[in-house]
mmCIF file of N, CA and C in Angstrom:
data_model
loop_
_atom_site.group_PDB
_atom_site.id
_atom_site.type_symbol
_atom_site.label_atom_id
_atom_site.label_comp_id
_atom_site.label_asym_id
_atom_site.label_seq_id
_atom_site.Cartn_x
_atom_site.Cartn_y
_atom_site.Cartn_z
ATOM 1 N N MET A 1 -70.388 -17.372 14.605
ATOM 2 C CA MET A 1 -71.178 -17.476 13.225
ATOM 3 C C MET A 1 -71.676 -16.205 12.920
ATOM 4 N N ILE A 2 -71.082 -15.934 11.715
ATOM 5 C CA ILE A 2 -71.628 -14.390 10.993
ATOM 6 C C ILE A 2 -73.260 -14.311 10.767
ATOM 7 N N PRO A 3 -73.555 -13.576 11.109
ATOM 8 C CA PRO A 3 -75.091 -13.053 10.954
ATOM 9 C C PRO A 3 -75.493 -13.122 9.536
ATOM 10 N N MET A 4 -76.356 -13.328 9.148
ATOM 11 C CA MET A 4 -76.750 -13.210 7.663
ATOM 12 C C MET A 4 -77.587 -11.637 7.404
ATOM 13 N N ASP A 5 -77.608 -11.333 6.449
ATOM 14 C CA ASP A 5 -78.288 -10.035 6.219
ATOM 15 C C ASP A 5 -79.666 -10.171 6.164
ATOM 16 N N ARG A 6 -80.566 -8.970 6.365
ATOM 17 C CA ARG A 6 -82.093 -9.461 6.689
ATOM 18 C C ARG A 6 -82.731 -10.242 5.299
ATOM 19 N N SER A 7 -82.661 -9.784 4.078
ATOM 20 C CA SER A 7 -82.857 -10.332 3.076
ATOM 21 C C SER A 7 -82.501 -11.838 2.846
ATOM 22 N N LEU A 8 -81.932 -11.970 2.923
ATOM 23 C CA LEU A 8 -81.309 -13.653 3.112
ATOM 24 C C LEU A 8 -81.721 -14.149 4.219
ATOM 25 N N ARG A 9 -82.258 -13.819 5.261
ATOM 26 C CA ARG A 9 -83.104 -14.436 6.259
ATOM 27 C C ARG A 9 -84.463 -14.389 5.902
ATOM 28 N N SER A 10 -84.586 -13.369 5.047
ATOM 29 C CA SER A 10 -86.212 -13.525 4.614
ATOM 30 C C SER A 10 -86.635 -14.421 3.350
ATOM 31 N N PHE A 11 -85.420 -14.675 2.549
ATOM 32 C CA PHE A 11 -85.585 -15.832 1.229
ATOM 33 C C PHE A 11 -85.325 -17.227 2.150
ATOM 34 N N MET A 12 -84.885 -17.548 3.450
ATOM 35 C CA MET A 12 -84.811 -18.591 3.966
ATOM 36 C C MET A 12 -86.046 -18.950 4.816
ATOM 37 N N ALA A 13 -86.535 -17.685 5.460
ATOM 38 C CA ALA A 13 -87.946 -18.064 5.938
ATOM 39 C C ALA A 13 -88.899 -18.545 4.899
ATOM 40 N N GLN A 14 -88.915 -17.703 3.664
ATOM 41 C CA GLN A 14 -90.010 -17.910 2.402
ATOM 42 C C GLN A 14 -90.138 -19.365 2.320
ATOM 43 N N LEU A 15 -88.875 -20.042 1.914
ATOM 44 C CA LEU A 15 -88.423 -21.245 1.570
ATOM 45 C C LEU A 15 -88.936 -22.336 2.681
ATOM 46 N N ARG A 16 -88.410 -22.091 4.051
ATOM 47 C CA ARG A 16 -88.969 -23.067 5.000
ATOM 48 C C ARG A 16 -90.513 -23.327 5.296
ATOM 49 N N LEU A 17 -91.026 -21.796 4.728
ATOM 50 C CA LEU A 17 -92.545 -21.709 5.149
ATOM 51 C C LEU A 17 -93.473 -22.263 3.670
ATOM 52 N N GLY A 18 -92.609 -22.352 2.624
ATOM 53 C CA GLY A 18 -93.162 -22.785 1.347
ATOM 54 C C GLY A 18 -93.950 -21.749 0.583
ATOM 55 N N ILE A 19 -93.368 -20.072 1.016
ATOM 56 C CA ILE A 19 -94.127 -19.312 0.472
ATOM 57 C C ILE A 19 -92.836 -18.399 -0.927
ATOM 58 N N LEU A 20 -92.121 -18.829 -1.265
ATOM 59 C CA LEU A 20 -91.608 -18.276 -2.308
ATOM 60 C C LEU A 20 -92.312 -17.935 -3.464
ATOM 61 N N PRO A 21 -92.014 -16.878 -4.357
ATOM 62 C CA PRO A 21 -92.785 -16.759 -5.059
ATOM 63 C C PRO A 21 -92.944 -17.071 -6.523
ATOM 64 N N LEU A 22 -93.111 -18.999 -6.483
ATOM 65 C CA LEU A 22 -92.956 -19.533 -7.369
ATOM 66 C C LEU A 22 -94.339 -19.540 -7.815
ATOM 67 N N HIS A 23 -94.728 -20.127 -9.090
ATOM 68 C CA HIS A 23 -95.817 -20.136 -9.721
ATOM 69 C C HIS A 23 -96.714 -21.149 -9.255
ATOM 70 N N ILE A 24 -96.337 -22.054 -8.422
ATOM 71 C CA ILE A 24 -97.005 -23.012 -7.772
ATOM 72 C C ILE A 24 -97.775 -22.330 -6.386
ATOM 73 N N GLU A 25 -97.031 -21.333 -6.099
ATOM 74 C CA GLU A 25 -97.749 -20.440 -4.984
ATOM 75 C C GLU A 25 -98.405 -19.576 -5.440
ATOM 76 N N THR A 26 -97.963 -18.620 -6.444
ATOM 77 C CA THR A 26 -98.681 -17.582 -6.797
ATOM 78 C C THR A 26 -99.946 -17.814 -7.371
ATOM 79 N N GLY A 27 -99.747 -19.011 -8.031
ATOM 80 C CA GLY A 27 -101.223 -19.669 -8.991
ATOM 81 C C GLY A 27 -102.579 -19.945 -8.092
ATOM 82 N N ARG A 28 -101.807 -20.585 -6.834
ATOM 83 C CA ARG A 28 -103.102 -20.526 -5.553
ATOM 84 C C ARG A 28 -103.672 -19.217 -5.433
ATOM 85 N N PHE A 29 -103.025 -18.008 -5.573
ATOM 86 C CA PHE A 29 -103.997 -16.861 -4.961
ATOM 87 C C PHE A 29 -104.822 -16.367 -6.067
ATOM 88 N N VAL A 30 -104.762 -17.113 -7.201
ATOM 89 C CA VAL A 30 -105.754 -16.850 -8.204
ATOM 90 C C VAL A 30 -106.675 -18.003 -8.762
ATOM 91 N N GLY A 31 -106.350 -18.767 -7.866
ATOM 92 C CA GLY A 31 -107.004 -20.174 -8.036
ATOM 93 C C GLY A 31 -107.044 -21.139 -9.250
ATOM 94 N N LYS A 32 -105.562 -20.916 -9.731
ATOM 95 C CA LYS A 32 -104.996 -21.818 -10.661
ATOM 96 C C LYS A 32 -105.061 -23.106 -10.213
ATOM 97 N N PRO A 33 -105.174 -24.371 -10.910
ATOM 98 C CA PRO A 33 -104.855 -25.816 -10.636
ATOM 99 C C PRO A 33 -103.311 -25.764 -10.554
ATOM 100 N N GLU A 34 -102.851 -26.814 -9.784
ATOM 101 C CA GLU A 34 -101.297 -27.057 -9.858
ATOM 102 C C GLU A 34 -100.779 -27.042 -11.347
ATOM 103 N N GLU A 35 -101.566 -27.910 -12.312
ATOM 104 C CA GLU A 35 -101.171 -28.485 -13.457
ATOM 105 C C GLU A 35 -100.982 -27.389 -14.085
ATOM 106 N N ASP A 36 -101.745 -26.244 -13.967
ATOM 107 C CA ASP A 36 -101.732 -24.903 -15.127
ATOM 108 C C ASP A 36 -100.585 -23.913 -14.492
ATOM 109 N N GLY A 37 -99.594 -24.489 -13.193
ATOM 110 C CA GLY A 37 -98.783 -23.657 -13.188
ATOM 111 C C GLY A 37 -97.343 -23.775 -13.508
ATOM 112 N N LEU A 38 -97.742 -24.370 -15.034
ATOM 113 C CA LEU A 38 -96.406 -24.698 -15.592
ATOM 114 C C LEU A 38 -95.350 -23.563 -15.859
ATOM 115 N N TYR A 39 -94.212 -23.843 -15.678
ATOM 116 C CA TYR A 39 -92.967 -22.895 -15.743
ATOM 117 C C TYR A 39 -92.602 -22.490 -17.190
ATOM 118 N N ASP A 40 -92.512 -21.706 -17.496
ATOM 119 C CA ASP A 40 -92.010 -21.065 -18.816
ATOM 120 C C ASP A 40 -90.836 -20.498 -18.978
ATOM 121 N N PHE A 41 -90.116 -20.663 -17.859
ATOM 122 C CA PHE A 41 -88.824 -19.990 -17.662
ATOM 123 C C PHE A 41 -87.643 -20.666 -18.528
ATOM 124 N N CYS A 42 -87.768 -21.934 -18.296
ATOM 125 C CA CYS A 42 -86.515 -22.814 -18.856
ATOM 126 C C CYS A 42 -87.542 -23.806 -19.788
ATOM 127 N N GLU A 43 -86.684 -24.529 -20.729
ATOM 128 C CA GLU A 43 -87.406 -25.381 -21.596
ATOM 129 C C GLU A 43 -88.033 -26.796 -21.154
ATOM 130 N N ALA A 44 -87.832 -27.118 -19.966
ATOM 131 C CA ALA A 44 -88.246 -28.284 -19.488
ATOM 132 C C ALA A 44 -89.842 -28.489 -19.619
ATOM 133 N N GLY A 45 -90.574 -27.523 -19.433
ATOM 134 C CA GLY A 45 -91.914 -27.690 -19.278
ATOM 135 C C GLY A 45 -92.682 -28.360 -18.054
ATOM 136 N N TYR A 46 -91.992 -27.933 -16.850
ATOM 137 C CA TYR A 46 -92.493 -28.554 -15.783
ATOM 138 C C TYR A 46 -92.967 -27.514 -14.706
ATOM 139 N N VAL A 47 -93.930 -28.098 -13.688
ATOM 140 C CA VAL A 47 -94.504 -27.267 -12.709
ATOM 141 C C VAL A 47 -93.751 -26.700 -12.298
ATOM 142 N N GLU A 48 -93.573 -25.175 -11.927
ATOM 143 C CA GLU A 48 -92.354 -24.331 -11.019
ATOM 144 C C GLU A 48 -92.753 -24.530 -9.563
ATOM 145 N N ASN A 49 -92.467 -25.599 -8.776
ATOM 146 C CA ASN A 49 -92.288 -25.825 -7.675
ATOM 147 C C ASN A 49 -91.126 -26.036 -6.737
ATOM 148 N N GLU A 50 -91.081 -26.237 -5.683
ATOM 149 C CA GLU A 50 -89.699 -26.207 -4.863
ATOM 150 C C GLU A 50 -88.875 -26.984 -5.500
ATOM 151 N N TYR A 51 -89.021 -28.185 -5.624
ATOM 152 C CA TYR A 51 -88.036 -29.039 -6.200
ATOM 153 C C TYR A 51 -87.479 -28.956 -7.935
ATOM 154 N N HIS A 52 -88.193 -28.556 -8.580
ATOM 155 C CA HIS A 52 -87.724 -27.949 -9.976
ATOM 156 C C HIS A 52 -86.890 -26.693 -9.614
ATOM 157 N N PHE A 53 -87.444 -25.754 -8.906
ATOM 158 C CA PHE A 53 -86.673 -24.482 -8.665
ATOM 159 C C PHE A 53 -84.970 -24.543 -8.235
ATOM 160 N N HIS A 54 -85.284 -25.669 -7.186
ATOM 161 C CA HIS A 54 -83.637 -25.881 -6.534
ATOM 162 C C HIS A 54 -82.898 -26.659 -7.151
ATOM 163 N N LEU A 55 -83.536 -27.945 -8.112
ATOM 164 C CA LEU A 55 -82.635 -28.982 -8.267
ATOM 165 C C LEU A 55 -82.829 -29.306 -9.690
ATOM 166 N N GLU A 56 -83.742 -28.808 -10.522
ATOM 167 C CA GLU A 56 -83.804 -29.189 -11.988
ATOM 168 C C GLU A 56 -83.416 -27.730 -13.062
ATOM 169 N N CYS A 57 -84.258 -26.741 -12.632
ATOM 170 C CA CYS A 57 -84.540 -25.581 -13.503
ATOM 171 C C CYS A 57 -83.077 -25.091 -14.619
ATOM 172 N N SER A 58 -83.211 -25.216 -15.379
ATOM 173 C CA SER A 58 -81.719 -24.832 -16.256
ATOM 174 C C SER A 58 -81.611 -23.592 -16.013
ATOM 175 N N LEU A 59 -82.752 -22.512 -15.894
ATOM 176 C CA LEU A 59 -82.349 -20.937 -15.817
ATOM 177 C C LEU A 59 -81.138 -20.748 -14.659
ATOM 178 N N TYR A 60 -80.917 -21.515 -13.494
ATOM 179 C CA TYR A 60 -80.296 -21.620 -12.358
ATOM 180 C C TYR A 60 -78.893 -22.533 -12.505
ATOM 181 N N VAL A 61 -78.768 -22.588 -13.214
ATOM 182 C CA VAL A 61 -77.520 -23.650 -13.593
ATOM 183 C C VAL A 61 -76.162 -23.083 -12.736
ATOM 184 N N ASN A 62 -75.908 -21.614 -12.926
ATOM 185 C CA ASN A 62 -74.657 -21.376 -12.723
ATOM 186 C C ASN A 62 -74.782 -20.987 -10.867
ATOM 187 N N ALA A 63 -76.052 -20.321 -10.711
ATOM 188 C CA ALA A 63 -75.992 -20.468 -9.327
ATOM 189 C C ALA A 63 -76.133 -21.771 -8.597
ATOM 190 N N ARG A 64 -76.687 -22.342 -9.189
ATOM 191 C CA ARG A 64 -76.711 -23.872 -8.511
ATOM 192 C C ARG A 64 -75.119 -24.406 -8.332
ATOM 193 N N SER A 65 -74.553 -24.165 -9.283
ATOM 194 C CA SER A 65 -73.252 -25.009 -9.230
ATOM 195 C C SER A 65 -72.410 -24.065 -7.940
ATOM 196 N N VAL A 66 -72.636 -22.885 -7.730
ATOM 197 C CA VAL A 66 -71.710 -22.381 -7.003
ATOM 198 C C VAL A 66 -72.349 -22.886 -5.465
ATOM 199 N N MET A 67 -73.541 -22.975 -5.340
ATOM 200 C CA MET A 67 -73.972 -23.560 -3.996
ATOM 201 C C MET A 67 -73.602 -24.983 -3.939
ATOM 202 N N LYS A 68 -73.266 -25.768 -4.879
ATOM 203 C CA LYS A 68 -73.228 -27.083 -4.665
ATOM 204 C C LYS A 68 -71.498 -27.053 -4.523
ATOM 205 N N ASP A 69 -70.843 -26.143 -4.617
ATOM 206 C CA ASP A 69 -69.429 -25.981 -4.732
ATOM 207 C C ASP A 69 -69.055 -25.345 -3.115
ATOM 208 N N LEU A 70 -69.827 -24.710 -2.829
ATOM 209 C CA LEU A 70 -69.464 -24.266 -1.441
ATOM 210 C C LEU A 70 -70.183 -25.698 -0.484
ATOM 211 N N SER A 71 -71.373 -26.137 -0.596
ATOM 212 C CA SER A 71 -71.674 -27.238 0.099
ATOM 213 C C SER A 71 -70.894 -28.407 0.194
ATOM 214 N N ALA A 72 -70.087 -28.638 -0.906
ATOM 215 C CA ALA A 72 -69.272 -29.911 -1.340
ATOM 216 C C ALA A 72 -68.258 -29.731 -0.401
ATOM 217 N N ALA A 73 -67.633 -28.415 -0.658
ATOM 218 C CA ALA A 73 -66.585 -27.922 0.337
ATOM 219 C C ALA A 73 -67.121 -28.109 1.746
ATOM 220 N N VAL A 74 -68.246 -27.941 2.276
ATOM 221 C CA VAL A 74 -68.492 -28.184 3.820
ATOM 222 C C VAL A 74 -68.602 -29.524 4.117
ATOM 223 N N PHE A 75 -68.892 -30.737 3.210
ATOM 224 C CA PHE A 75 -69.206 -31.891 3.344
ATOM 225 C C PHE A 75 -68.124 -32.581 2.843
ATOM 226 N N ASN A 76 -67.127 -31.962 2.344
ATOM 227 C CA ASN A 76 -65.368 -32.652 1.793
ATOM 228 C C ASN A 76 -65.935 -33.551 0.707
ATOM 229 N N VAL A 77 -66.587 -33.101 -0.166
ATOM 230 C CA VAL A 77 -67.154 -34.090 -1.308
ATOM 231 C C VAL A 77 -66.765 -33.384 -2.558
ATOM 232 N N GLN A 78 -66.578 -33.818 -3.445
ATOM 233 C CA GLN A 78 -66.616 -33.361 -4.985
ATOM 234 C C GLN A 78 -68.333 -32.958 -5.309
ATOM 235 N N PRO A 79 -68.571 -31.683 -6.114
ATOM 236 C CA PRO A 79 -69.704 -31.123 -6.368
ATOM 237 C C PRO A 79 -70.483 -32.499 -6.993
ATOM 238 N N ASN A 80 -70.029 -33.476 -7.958
ATOM 239 C CA ASN A 80 -70.800 -34.399 -9.003
ATOM 240 C C ASN A 80 -71.145 -35.479 -7.922
ATOM 241 N N GLU A 81 -70.617 -35.631 -6.649
ATOM 242 C CA GLU A 81 -71.068 -36.458 -5.953
ATOM 243 C C GLU A 81 -72.384 -35.983 -5.041
ATOM 244 N N LEU A 82 -72.651 -34.622 -5.025
ATOM 245 C CA LEU A 82 -73.894 -34.450 -4.199
ATOM 246 C C LEU A 82 -74.935 -34.947 -5.122
ATOM 247 N N LEU A 83 -75.104 -35.283 -6.207
ATOM 248 C CA LEU A 83 -75.981 -36.156 -7.265
ATOM 249 C C LEU A 83 -76.537 -37.535 -6.421
ATOM 250 N N ASP A 84 -75.307 -38.063 -5.806
ATOM 251 C CA ASP A 84 -75.473 -39.492 -5.368
ATOM 252 C C ASP A 84 -76.006 -39.447 -3.993
ATOM 253 N N LEU A 85 -76.315 -38.201 -3.109
ATOM 254 C CA LEU A 85 -76.729 -38.202 -1.964
ATOM 255 C C LEU A 85 -78.500 -38.716 -1.896
ATOM 256 N N HIS A 86 -78.855 -39.209 -0.773
ATOM 257 C CA HIS A 86 -80.143 -39.598 -0.803
ATOM 258 C C HIS A 86 -81.062 -38.405 -0.068
ATOM 259 N N TYR A 87 -82.075 -38.461 -0.278
ATOM 260 C CA TYR A 87 -83.016 -37.385 0.104
ATOM 261 C C TYR A 87 -82.694 -37.049 1.665
ATOM 262 N N ASN A 88 -82.757 -37.748 2.567
ATOM 263 C CA ASN A 88 -82.409 -37.180 4.000
ATOM 264 C C ASN A 88 -80.986 -36.556 3.770
ATOM 265 N N GLU A 89 -79.884 -37.494 3.324
ATOM 266 C CA GLU A 89 -78.749 -36.556 3.286
ATOM 267 C C GLU A 89 -78.595 -35.332 2.399
ATOM 268 N N ILE A 90 -79.794 -34.875 1.616
ATOM 269 C CA ILE A 90 -79.716 -33.766 1.058
ATOM 270 C C ILE A 90 -80.608 -32.832 2.059
ATOM 271 N N VAL A 91 -81.517 -33.171 2.974
ATOM 272 C CA VAL A 91 -81.955 -32.593 3.774
ATOM 273 C C VAL A 91 -80.862 -31.901 4.793
ATOM 274 N N ASP A 92 -80.329 -32.737 5.394
ATOM 275 C CA ASP A 92 -79.096 -32.503 5.950
ATOM 276 C C ASP A 92 -77.802 -31.257 5.559
ATOM 277 N N LEU A 93 -77.661 -31.910 4.446
ATOM 278 C CA LEU A 93 -76.728 -30.766 3.456
ATOM 279 C C LEU A 93 -77.234 -29.541 3.556
ATOM 280 N N LEU A 94 -78.676 -29.486 3.110
ATOM 281 C CA LEU A 94 -79.526 -28.151 3.043
ATOM 282 C C LEU A 94 -79.451 -27.458 4.477
ATOM 283 N N SER A 95 -79.516 -27.844 5.404
ATOM 284 C CA SER A 95 -79.643 -27.290 6.925
ATOM 285 C C SER A 95 -78.328 -27.106 7.530
ATOM 286 N N SER A 96 -77.329 -27.838 7.017
ATOM 287 C CA SER A 96 -75.830 -27.470 7.279
ATOM 288 C C SER A 96 -74.907 -26.157 6.709
ATOM 289 N N THR A 97 -75.790 -25.995 5.252
ATOM 290 C CA THR A 97 -75.080 -24.911 4.440
ATOM 291 C C THR A 97 -76.266 -24.156 4.261
ATOM 292 N N VAL A 98 -76.802 -23.327 5.146
ATOM 293 C CA VAL A 98 -77.993 -22.421 5.131
ATOM 294 C C VAL A 98 -77.291 -21.204 4.443
ATOM 295 N N ARG A 99 -76.211 -20.541 4.648
ATOM 296 C CA ARG A 99 -75.874 -19.294 4.089
ATOM 297 C C ARG A 99 -75.730 -19.664 2.528
ATOM 298 N N ALA A 100 -75.490 -20.751 2.042
ATOM 299 C CA ALA A 100 -74.987 -21.121 0.440
ATOM 300 C C ALA A 100 -76.318 -21.448 -0.207
ATOM 301 N N LEU A 101 -77.260 -21.994 0.700
ATOM 302 C CA LEU A 101 -78.740 -21.847 0.268
ATOM 303 C C LEU A 101 -79.252 -20.576 -0.201
ATOM 304 N N ALA A 102 -79.040 -19.825 1.000
ATOM 305 C CA ALA A 102 -79.970 -18.273 0.956
ATOM 306 C C ALA A 102 -79.370 -17.683 -0.221
ATOM 307 N N HIS A 103 -77.927 -17.658 -0.364
ATOM 308 C CA HIS A 103 -77.318 -16.804 -1.552
ATOM 309 C C HIS A 103 -77.820 -17.434 -2.840
ATOM 310 N N TYR A 104 -77.990 -18.751 -3.227
ATOM 311 C CA TYR A 104 -78.651 -19.512 -4.096
ATOM 312 C C TYR A 104 -80.092 -18.690 -4.205
ATOM 313 N N VAL A 105 -80.869 -18.885 -3.244
ATOM 314 C CA VAL A 105 -82.288 -18.635 -3.627
ATOM 315 C C VAL A 105 -82.352 -16.787 -3.912
ATOM 316 N N ASN A 106 -81.516 -16.085 -3.343
ATOM 317 C CA ASN A 106 -81.396 -14.695 -3.715
ATOM 318 C C ASN A 106 -80.979 -14.481 -5.362
ATOM 319 N N THR A 107 -80.099 -14.969 -5.854
ATOM 320 C CA THR A 107 -79.585 -15.142 -7.149
ATOM 321 C C THR A 107 -80.607 -15.816 -7.927
ATOM 322 N N ALA A 108 -80.969 -16.815 -7.697
ATOM 323 C CA ALA A 108 -82.363 -17.404 -8.706
ATOM 324 C C ALA A 108 -83.419 -16.507 -8.733
ATOM 325 N N LEU A 109 -83.637 -16.005 -7.432
ATOM 326 C CA LEU A 109 -85.038 -15.104 -7.516
ATOM 327 C C LEU A 109 -84.552 -13.673 -8.626
ATOM 328 N N LEU A 110 -83.218 -13.451 -8.269
ATOM 329 C CA LEU A 110 -83.234 -12.124 -8.892
ATOM 330 C C LEU A 110 -83.196 -12.521 -10.500
ATOM 331 N N LEU A 111 -82.666 -13.790 -10.698
ATOM 332 C CA LEU A 111 -82.782 -14.089 -12.495
ATOM 333 C C LEU A 111 -84.071 -14.320 -12.667
ATOM 334 N N ARG A 112 -84.745 -14.629 -11.857
ATOM 335 C CA ARG A 112 -86.082 -14.970 -12.239
ATOM 336 C C ARG A 112 -86.840 -13.676 -12.584
ATOM 337 N N GLN A 113 -86.805 -12.558 -11.619
ATOM 338 C CA GLN A 113 -87.291 -11.604 -11.741
ATOM 339 C C GLN A 113 -86.707 -10.756 -12.939
ATOM 340 N N LYS A 114 -85.708 -10.683 -13.384
ATOM 341 C CA LYS A 114 -84.907 -10.347 -14.608
ATOM 342 C C LYS A 114 -85.712 -10.600 -15.752
ATOM 343 N N ARG A 115 -85.994 -12.190 -15.817
ATOM 344 C CA ARG A 115 -86.813 -12.542 -16.765
ATOM 345 C C ARG A 115 -87.911 -12.365 -16.962
ATOM 346 N N VAL A 116 -88.680 -12.028 -15.861
ATOM 347 C CA VAL A 116 -90.281 -11.724 -15.956
ATOM 348 C C VAL A 116 -90.294 -10.202 -16.455
ATOM 349 N N ILE A 117 -89.221 -9.462 -16.339
ATOM 350 C CA ILE A 117 -88.939 -8.140 -16.605
ATOM 351 C C ILE A 117 -88.753 -8.030 -18.097
ATOM 352 N N PHE A 118 -88.228 -8.892 -18.800
ATOM 353 C CA PHE A 118 -87.859 -9.024 -20.217
ATOM 354 C C PHE A 118 -88.581 -9.279 -20.676
ATOM 355 N N ARG A 119 -89.642 -10.400 -20.367
ATOM 356 C CA ARG A 119 -90.716 -10.891 -20.976
ATOM 357 C C ARG A 119 -91.817 -10.029 -21.386
ATOM 358 N N LYS A 120 -91.738 -8.893 -19.988
ATOM 359 C CA LYS A 120 -92.729 -8.061 -19.960
ATOM 360 C C LYS A 120 -92.488 -6.872 -21.245
ATOM 361 N N VAL A 121 -91.189 -6.513 -21.171
ATOM 362 C CA VAL A 121 -90.842 -5.629 -22.065
ATOM 363 C C VAL A 121 -90.714 -6.018 -23.852
ATOM 364 N N VAL A 122 -90.837 -7.005 -23.778
ATOM 365 C CA VAL A 122 -90.823 -7.789 -24.956
ATOM 366 C C VAL A 122 -92.270 -7.825 -25.642
ATOM 367 N N GLN A 123 -93.188 -8.174 -24.632
ATOM 368 C CA GLN A 123 -94.746 -8.227 -24.986
ATOM 369 C C GLN A 123 -95.027 -6.833 -25.145
ATOM 370 N N ARG A 124 -94.762 -6.025 -24.264
ATOM 371 C CA ARG A 124 -95.039 -4.496 -24.809
ATOM 372 C C ARG A 124 -94.775 -4.049 -26.191
ATOM 373 N N ASN A 125 -93.584 -4.420 -26.295
ATOM 374 C CA ASN A 125 -92.797 -3.591 -27.641
ATOM 375 C C ASN A 125 -93.650 -4.622 -28.751
ATOM 376 N N GLN A 126 -94.331 -5.715 -28.621
ATOM 377 C CA GLN A 126 -94.966 -6.574 -29.707
ATOM 378 C C GLN A 126 -96.091 -5.715 -29.896
ATOM 379 N N TYR A 127 -96.763 -5.215 -28.962
ATOM 380 C CA TYR A 127 -97.757 -4.684 -29.190
ATOM 381 C C TYR A 127 -97.708 -3.012 -29.890
ATOM 382 N N LEU A 128 -96.787 -2.654 -29.672
ATOM 383 C CA LEU A 128 -96.132 -1.351 -30.264
ATOM 384 C C LEU A 128 -95.933 -1.643 -31.851
ATOM 385 N N ILE A 129 -95.722 -2.695 -32.253
ATOM 386 C CA ILE A 129 -95.392 -2.826 -33.689
ATOM 387 C C ILE A 129 -96.424 -3.081 -34.212
#
């Protein structure tokens, strides 16, 4: 087995411990109720939790597609068949394709960080006008 680099191992540890820097987690630090952790990076208007981050958010469609392709290759199924898996099968899938999941988390968090930076720049420029 090829070892994962440190950053990927760190993302996996954060995922397993439930401490990825998602709104549901970062909101807890400032005392926000869960309902106030609405995720505004995609049009869905959901609370940004682990489920939404991994399975629903439109911001990560491309990254999720790569993860599904790699995972489907491991399970020898078509990527669209992954949607028909039951919860326990998804847990098995995620645990058996840790590397693909780690790369997905890395890519998704980078996209998220770029979006946060972009919004800050836009907001700062609005104040200058």
